[in-house]
Structure formats: structure tokens, C-alpha cells
Short mmCIF file of C-alpha atoms in Angstrom, two decimals:
data_model
loop_
_atom_site.label_atom_id
_atom_site.label_comp_id
_atom_site.label_asym_id
_atom_site.label_seq_id
_atom_site.Cartn_x
_atom_site.Cartn_y
_atom_site.Cartn_z
CA MET M 1 -72.59 26.34 -68.86
CA THR M 2 -72.34 28.34 -65.66
CA SER M 3 -75.89 27.12 -65.34
CA SER M 4 -75.05 23.33 -65.78
CA ASN M 5 -71.93 24.09 -62.74
CA ASN M 6 -74.39 25.28 -60.79
CA LYS M 7 -76.41 22.96 -60.80
CA ASN M 8 -74.43 19.61 -60.24
CA ASN M 9 -72.98 21.80 -57.47
CA GLU M 10 -76.42 21.99 -56.27
CA GLN M 11 -76.43 17.82 -56.12
CA GLU M 12 -73.08 17.88 -54.97
CA CYS M 13 -73.90 20.05 -52.62
CA LEU M 14 -76.86 17.74 -52.07
CA HIS M 15 -75.13 14.96 -51.39
CA GLU M 16 -72.37 15.62 -49.40
CA SER M 17 -74.49 17.14 -46.29
CA TRP M 18 -75.85 13.52 -46.81
CA MET M 19 -72.78 11.65 -46.12
CA ASN M 20 -72.22 13.40 -43.22
CA LEU M 21 -75.56 13.23 -42.38
CA GLN M 22 -74.62 9.52 -42.60
CA HIS M 23 -71.62 9.98 -40.16
CA ALA M 24 -73.64 11.71 -37.57
CA GLU M 25 -76.64 8.89 -38.31
CA LEU M 26 -74.48 6.22 -37.57
CA ARG M 27 -73.14 7.51 -34.58
CA GLU M 28 -76.40 8.00 -32.47
CA LEU M 29 -77.68 4.60 -33.80
CA GLU M 30 -73.69 3.15 -32.66
CA GLN M 31 -74.67 4.83 -28.67
CA ALA M 32 -78.46 3.70 -29.22
CA ALA M 33 -77.27 -0.16 -29.49
CA ALA M 34 -74.80 -0.07 -26.81
CA ALA M 35 -76.51 1.31 -24.43
CA ASN M 36 -77.75 -0.40 -21.05
CA ARG M 37 -80.02 -3.24 -20.84
CA PRO M 38 -83.43 -2.47 -20.73
CA LYS M 39 -83.92 -0.78 -23.61
CA ASP M 40 -85.56 2.06 -24.01
CA GLU M 41 -87.84 1.48 -26.29
CA GLN M 42 -89.56 4.98 -26.71
CA LYS M 43 -86.44 6.41 -27.63
CA GLN M 44 -85.59 3.95 -29.88
CA THR M 45 -88.63 4.66 -32.66
CA GLN M 46 -87.60 8.49 -32.33
CA LEU M 47 -84.55 7.85 -32.98
CA ILE M 48 -85.91 5.71 -35.95
CA GLU M 49 -88.21 8.29 -36.74
CA LYS M 50 -85.87 10.63 -37.00
CA ILE M 51 -83.60 9.39 -39.71
CA ILE M 52 -86.74 8.41 -41.99
CA LYS M 53 -87.95 11.48 -41.50
CA HIS M 54 -84.00 12.84 -42.68
CA PHE M 55 -84.58 10.07 -45.65
CA GLN M 56 -88.10 11.40 -46.78
CA ASP M 57 -86.83 15.42 -46.58
CA TYR M 58 -83.11 13.79 -49.71
CA CYS M 59 -85.96 12.65 -51.76
CA THR M 60 -87.11 15.22 -51.61
CA ASN M 61 -84.67 17.67 -52.32
CA ARG M 62 -83.29 15.06 -55.11
CA SER M 63 -86.80 15.50 -56.27
CA ARG M 64 -87.11 18.77 -56.75
CA LEU M 65 -83.06 19.29 -58.32
CA ALA M 66 -84.28 16.36 -60.36
CA GLN M 67 -87.28 18.23 -62.49
CA LYS M 68 -84.63 21.00 -63.65
CA ASP M 69 -81.23 18.23 -64.45
CA VAL M 70 -81.68 14.07 -63.88
CA SER M 71 -78.35 13.56 -65.20
CA PRO M 72 -76.09 14.31 -63.00
CA PHE M 73 -78.38 11.96 -60.38
CA PHE M 74 -77.36 9.19 -62.70
CA ALA M 75 -74.30 9.53 -62.39
CA PRO M 76 -73.21 11.50 -60.08
CA THR M 77 -69.44 13.51 -60.28
CA SER M 78 -69.27 13.22 -56.18
CA CYS M 79 -69.33 9.54 -55.87
CA THR M 80 -66.32 7.15 -57.04
CA PRO M 81 -66.72 4.82 -59.96
CA LEU M 82 -67.47 1.70 -57.77
CA GLU M 83 -70.15 3.46 -55.80
CA ASN M 84 -71.92 4.42 -59.48
CA SER M 85 -71.30 0.74 -60.65
CA VAL M 86 -73.29 -0.45 -57.75
CA LEU M 87 -76.38 2.30 -58.49
CA TRP M 88 -80.24 1.77 -59.18
CA ILE M 89 -82.20 4.31 -60.81
CA CYS M 90 -80.61 6.87 -58.46
CA GLY M 91 -79.80 5.13 -55.07
CA CYS M 92 -79.21 1.74 -53.31
CA ARG M 93 -82.07 -1.49 -55.33
CA PRO M 94 -84.35 -1.68 -52.25
CA SER M 95 -84.40 -5.03 -52.26
CA SER M 96 -80.94 -5.30 -51.03
CA PHE M 97 -82.71 -3.15 -48.00
CA ILE M 98 -84.48 -6.85 -47.07
CA ARG M 99 -81.07 -8.43 -47.76
CA LEU M 100 -79.57 -7.11 -45.42
CA ILE M 101 -82.36 -8.53 -42.89
CA PHE M 102 -81.42 -11.97 -43.76
CA THR M 103 -77.56 -11.06 -42.85
CA LEU M 104 -78.13 -8.94 -39.60
CA PHE M 105 -81.08 -11.38 -38.26
CA CYS M 106 -80.62 -14.83 -40.17
CA GLY M 107 -77.33 -15.74 -40.39
CA VAL M 108 -77.07 -15.44 -44.70
CA GLU M 109 -74.00 -14.30 -45.08
CA ILE M 110 -74.74 -12.09 -48.34
CA GLU M 111 -70.80 -11.81 -48.79
CA SER M 112 -68.27 -12.08 -46.48
CA TYR M 113 -66.24 -8.87 -46.97
CA ILE M 114 -69.37 -7.46 -46.22
CA THR M 115 -69.67 -10.06 -43.29
CA GLN M 116 -67.43 -9.04 -41.59
CA PHE M 117 -67.55 -4.93 -41.27
CA LEU M 118 -70.65 -5.54 -39.50
CA GLN M 119 -69.14 -8.58 -36.64
CA GLY M 120 -67.94 -4.61 -34.53
CA ILE M 121 -72.82 -3.81 -34.99
CA THR M 122 -74.27 -7.57 -34.47
CA ARG M 123 -74.40 -8.71 -31.31
CA ASN M 124 -75.92 -11.93 -31.19
CA GLY M 125 -78.32 -12.80 -28.15
CA GLU M 126 -78.00 -9.54 -27.36
CA ILE M 127 -81.39 -8.53 -29.64
CA HIS M 128 -84.87 -10.13 -29.67
CA GLU M 129 -85.19 -13.07 -31.72
CA PHE M 130 -85.78 -12.55 -35.47
CA THR M 131 -89.30 -14.77 -35.59
CA ALA M 132 -90.86 -16.82 -38.37
CA LYS M 133 -93.68 -14.30 -38.12
CA GLN M 134 -91.30 -11.76 -38.74
CA MET M 135 -89.71 -14.12 -41.83
CA ASN M 136 -92.93 -14.42 -43.44
CA MET M 137 -93.55 -10.86 -43.64
CA VAL M 138 -90.37 -10.77 -44.87
CA ASP M 139 -90.48 -12.43 -47.66
CA GLU M 140 -93.77 -11.15 -48.13
CA LEU M 141 -92.61 -7.66 -48.76
CA GLN M 142 -88.97 -9.05 -50.45
CA SER M 143 -91.26 -10.51 -53.59
CA LYS M 144 -93.51 -7.68 -53.72
CA THR M 145 -89.91 -5.37 -54.14
CA ILE M 146 -87.96 -7.32 -56.59
CA ARG M 147 -91.77 -7.20 -58.86
CA GLU M 148 -92.10 -3.05 -58.11
CA GLU M 149 -87.93 -3.23 -59.18
CA ARG M 150 -88.27 -5.09 -61.64
CA LYS M 151 -91.73 -3.18 -63.26
CA LEU M 152 -89.21 0.27 -63.24
CA SER M 153 -85.85 -1.23 -64.84
CA SER M 154 -88.34 -2.35 -67.78
CA ARG M 155 -89.91 1.17 -68.30
CA LEU M 156 -86.54 2.58 -67.81
CA ALA M 157 -85.22 0.61 -70.28
CA SER M 158 -88.18 1.42 -72.63
CA LEU M 159 -87.85 5.09 -72.36
CA GLN M 160 -83.91 5.12 -73.20
CA GLU M 161 -85.01 3.49 -75.97
CA GLU M 162 -87.33 5.64 -77.37
CA ILE M 163 -85.31 8.67 -77.35
CA VAL M 164 -81.96 6.99 -78.93
CA ASP M 165 -84.89 5.24 -81.52
CA GLN M 166 -87.08 8.74 -82.33
CA PRO M 167 -86.73 12.01 -81.08
CA LEU M 168 -82.96 12.28 -80.73
CA PHE M 169 -82.23 10.48 -84.08
CA SER M 170 -84.54 12.69 -86.38
CA LYS M 171 -82.60 15.59 -84.79
CA THR M 172 -79.44 13.86 -86.87
CA LYS M 173 -80.77 11.96 -89.62
CA LYS M 174 -80.66 15.61 -91.86
CA LYS M 175 -77.48 15.86 -91.49
CA ILE M 176 -76.60 12.33 -92.63
CA GLU M 177 -78.27 12.32 -95.36
CA GLY M 178 -76.89 15.77 -96.23
CA ASP M 179 -73.36 14.97 -95.70
CA ASN M 180 -72.70 14.59 -99.68
CA ASP M 181 -73.19 17.81 -99.85
CA ASP M 182 -70.73 18.76 -97.69
CA ASP M 183 -67.51 20.36 -98.81
CA GLY M 184 -65.48 16.81 -96.93
CA GLY M 185 -65.60 18.53 -93.61
CA GLY M 186 -65.23 16.62 -90.13
CA GLY M 187 -67.80 18.49 -87.86
CA VAL M 188 -71.24 18.02 -86.13
CA ASP M 189 -73.77 20.09 -87.08
CA CYS M 190 -76.20 18.91 -84.46
CA GLU M 191 -80.23 20.72 -84.84
CA ASN M 192 -81.62 22.03 -81.43
CA ALA M 193 -82.93 19.05 -78.99
CA ASP M 194 -84.14 20.91 -76.28
CA GLU M 195 -87.56 20.47 -76.05
CA PRO M 196 -86.90 16.12 -76.54
CA LEU M 197 -84.72 16.74 -73.81
CA ASP M 198 -86.69 18.57 -71.46
CA LYS M 199 -89.54 15.40 -72.06
CA TYR M 200 -87.00 13.43 -71.71
CA ASN M 201 -86.07 14.76 -68.30
CA LYS M 202 -89.44 14.92 -66.90
CA TYR M 203 -89.84 11.15 -67.68
CA MET M 204 -86.58 10.55 -66.33
CA ALA M 205 -86.89 12.61 -63.04
CA ALA M 206 -89.95 10.96 -62.95
CA ILE M 207 -89.08 7.33 -62.37
CA MET M 208 -86.15 8.37 -60.39
CA GLU M 209 -88.87 9.64 -57.69
CA GLU M 210 -91.34 6.72 -58.19
CA ALA M 211 -87.60 4.70 -57.66
CA ASP M 212 -87.40 6.64 -54.31
CA GLU M 213 -90.43 6.33 -53.34
CA LEU M 214 -89.91 1.99 -53.43
CA ARG M 215 -86.52 2.83 -51.26
CA MET M 216 -88.84 4.80 -48.92
CA LYS M 217 -91.56 2.33 -48.44
CA THR M 218 -89.49 -0.30 -48.65
CA LEU M 219 -87.65 0.37 -45.66
CA LYS M 220 -90.52 2.18 -43.70
CA GLU M 221 -91.88 -0.97 -43.86
CA ILE M 222 -88.88 -2.87 -42.83
CA VAL M 223 -88.84 -1.38 -40.11
CA VAL M 224 -92.63 -1.51 -38.86
CA ILE M 225 -91.41 -6.07 -38.95
CA LEU M 226 -88.77 -4.87 -37.04
CA GLU M 227 -88.28 -4.74 -32.62
CA PRO M 228 -86.80 -1.41 -32.67
CA ASP M 229 -83.59 -2.46 -30.60
CA GLN M 230 -82.87 -4.57 -34.30
CA ALA M 231 -84.48 -1.31 -36.28
CA VAL M 232 -81.28 0.21 -35.00
CA GLU M 233 -79.13 -2.93 -35.50
CA TYR M 234 -80.29 -2.97 -39.00
CA LEU M 235 -80.59 0.87 -39.28
CA ALA M 236 -76.92 1.30 -37.89
CA ALA M 237 -75.72 -2.12 -40.94
CA ALA M 238 -77.26 -0.35 -43.33
CA LYS M 239 -75.24 2.91 -42.94
CA LYS M 240 -71.33 1.33 -42.45
CA ILE M 241 -72.06 -1.02 -45.57
CA ARG M 242 -73.44 2.91 -47.23
CA LEU M 243 -69.92 4.76 -45.88
CA CYS M 244 -67.34 1.31 -45.92
CA ILE M 245 -68.80 1.52 -50.59
CA GLN M 246 -67.34 5.24 -50.33
CA GLN M 247 -64.36 4.49 -48.43
CA TRP M 248 -63.61 1.20 -50.61
CA GLY M 249 -63.96 3.60 -53.85
CA LYS M 250 -62.06 6.36 -52.72
CA LYS M 251 -58.56 3.91 -51.56
CA ARG M 252 -59.30 2.01 -55.51
CA ASP M 253 -59.66 4.81 -56.77
CA HIS M 254 -56.09 5.94 -54.65
CA ASP M 255 -54.40 2.56 -55.55
CA ASN M 256 -55.53 3.30 -59.84
CA THR M 257 -54.08 6.88 -59.32
CA ASN M 258 -50.65 6.04 -57.93
CA SER M 259 -50.22 2.39 -60.20
CA CYS M 260 -51.07 4.90 -63.05
CA ASN M 261 -47.81 6.93 -62.50
#
């Protein structure tokens, strides 16, 4: 039990540090976006590269902890139920990164409640115009990313089916078939399943790592497509959405708790 708690605590500490970093990075991005023109593209690029490096470090640490126990990353207790409900393989869906581009630079609203939170960040007319060439590159990236998402989703579904259908069921079948020999008690006698569960954890950790790699790859391609000032605007908006989802989740939990009292 202590070992399990330590693993959860490590995951929670990593998540807390990551969310604190989001607040700090958002402040830096907003300051860079608000700076007087002409924009210092070198400083913008350095900031973007630093943020990408932080994301890569976060993914590396997640992968390390997932080798011990991947389960907390699929349903993190450090996140609100709302946050967990929008997770795709332990994080954001990479294609959602691309949809944000359309919202910011192409005037396409994903949801009205998200748009109002972005109004304090976007400043139409002050950033480079989104070109047809960029649109084609983003469209191509979106198609490629969605294909990769579907492959990972299919692999995850197959793995979840296999673990229940084969190794876990075989560990309970003997007890089920022998129930008539019991004294009629309702207890559950579970055979040791460490070996199949460890194997399952290994495969699930690999899928999470591949999902993180796809997120990382997608983000890197996005900031290459965007001009530096566009990338600053984009990253600021992405972080603000993430922090808002956290705040909305906490508010809903607070409201629901009060309504039950």
C-alpha cells in the first residue's frame, strides 16, 4: 500500500509542478505578445524553444514514472473529473492542438465559451496574416495527426479487450468453476495476477509514450508552420484553455458538493 501511495504521490507532484509551470509560462507568453513592435523574433523563438523543451522534459518524466505504474496517468487523481473526461490516452488529443489554430487565425469558433476566454489574448491585425500556404500545411498536418490518433485508439481498445478476455479471466475461471465445492460463502478468492498485470502495464505505458510523442511531434510541427509571433499567441491561448478547464472543473466540483449538502 505504501509503495502504491508513493507512486501516486510522484505522479501528483509531477502534475502539480507542471500546472505551476503553465501559469509561469502563460505570464511570459502574454508579456511577449504585449511587447511593443517591432517584435523581437529572437527572444520569441527562444521562449518558444524553452516551452517546447519543458514539454519534452515533462513527457520524459511521465514515461519514467509510467514504467512503474501507468494507471494513475489514465485516471489522475490530481485532475478534476471534468479534466479526466476530456483526456485522450493520458493527455490532450493532438488534433485539438490543430483545431485551436483555426479558432485563433481563421475565425472558426470551436465553442463560444472557449472563444470568450481567447478574446483577451488574440489581437486581430497585430499578428502576421495567416497565409494560404500555412493553411495548406495545417490541413495536411491535421489529416496526418488524425490518422495517427485512430491507430493509437484502436491499439488501446484491442489491448483493453485482450487483458480482460485472456489473462485476467483465466485467473478467475478456476474459482468460478469450483464455487459449487464451497460452503456457499460470497467471498472472492482472486488468484495472483501480478505477471499479466505487469505485462499489461508495460504495453499501456508504451501506448502512453507513443501518444506523448504524437503530441510532441504535432506541437513542434505547429510552431514551425507559425511565425514566431503567431506561435507566441498560439501557445498562450493553449495554456489559457488548459488552465481554464482546470478552474471550470474545480468550480463544478465545488458547486456539486454544495448542492449535495
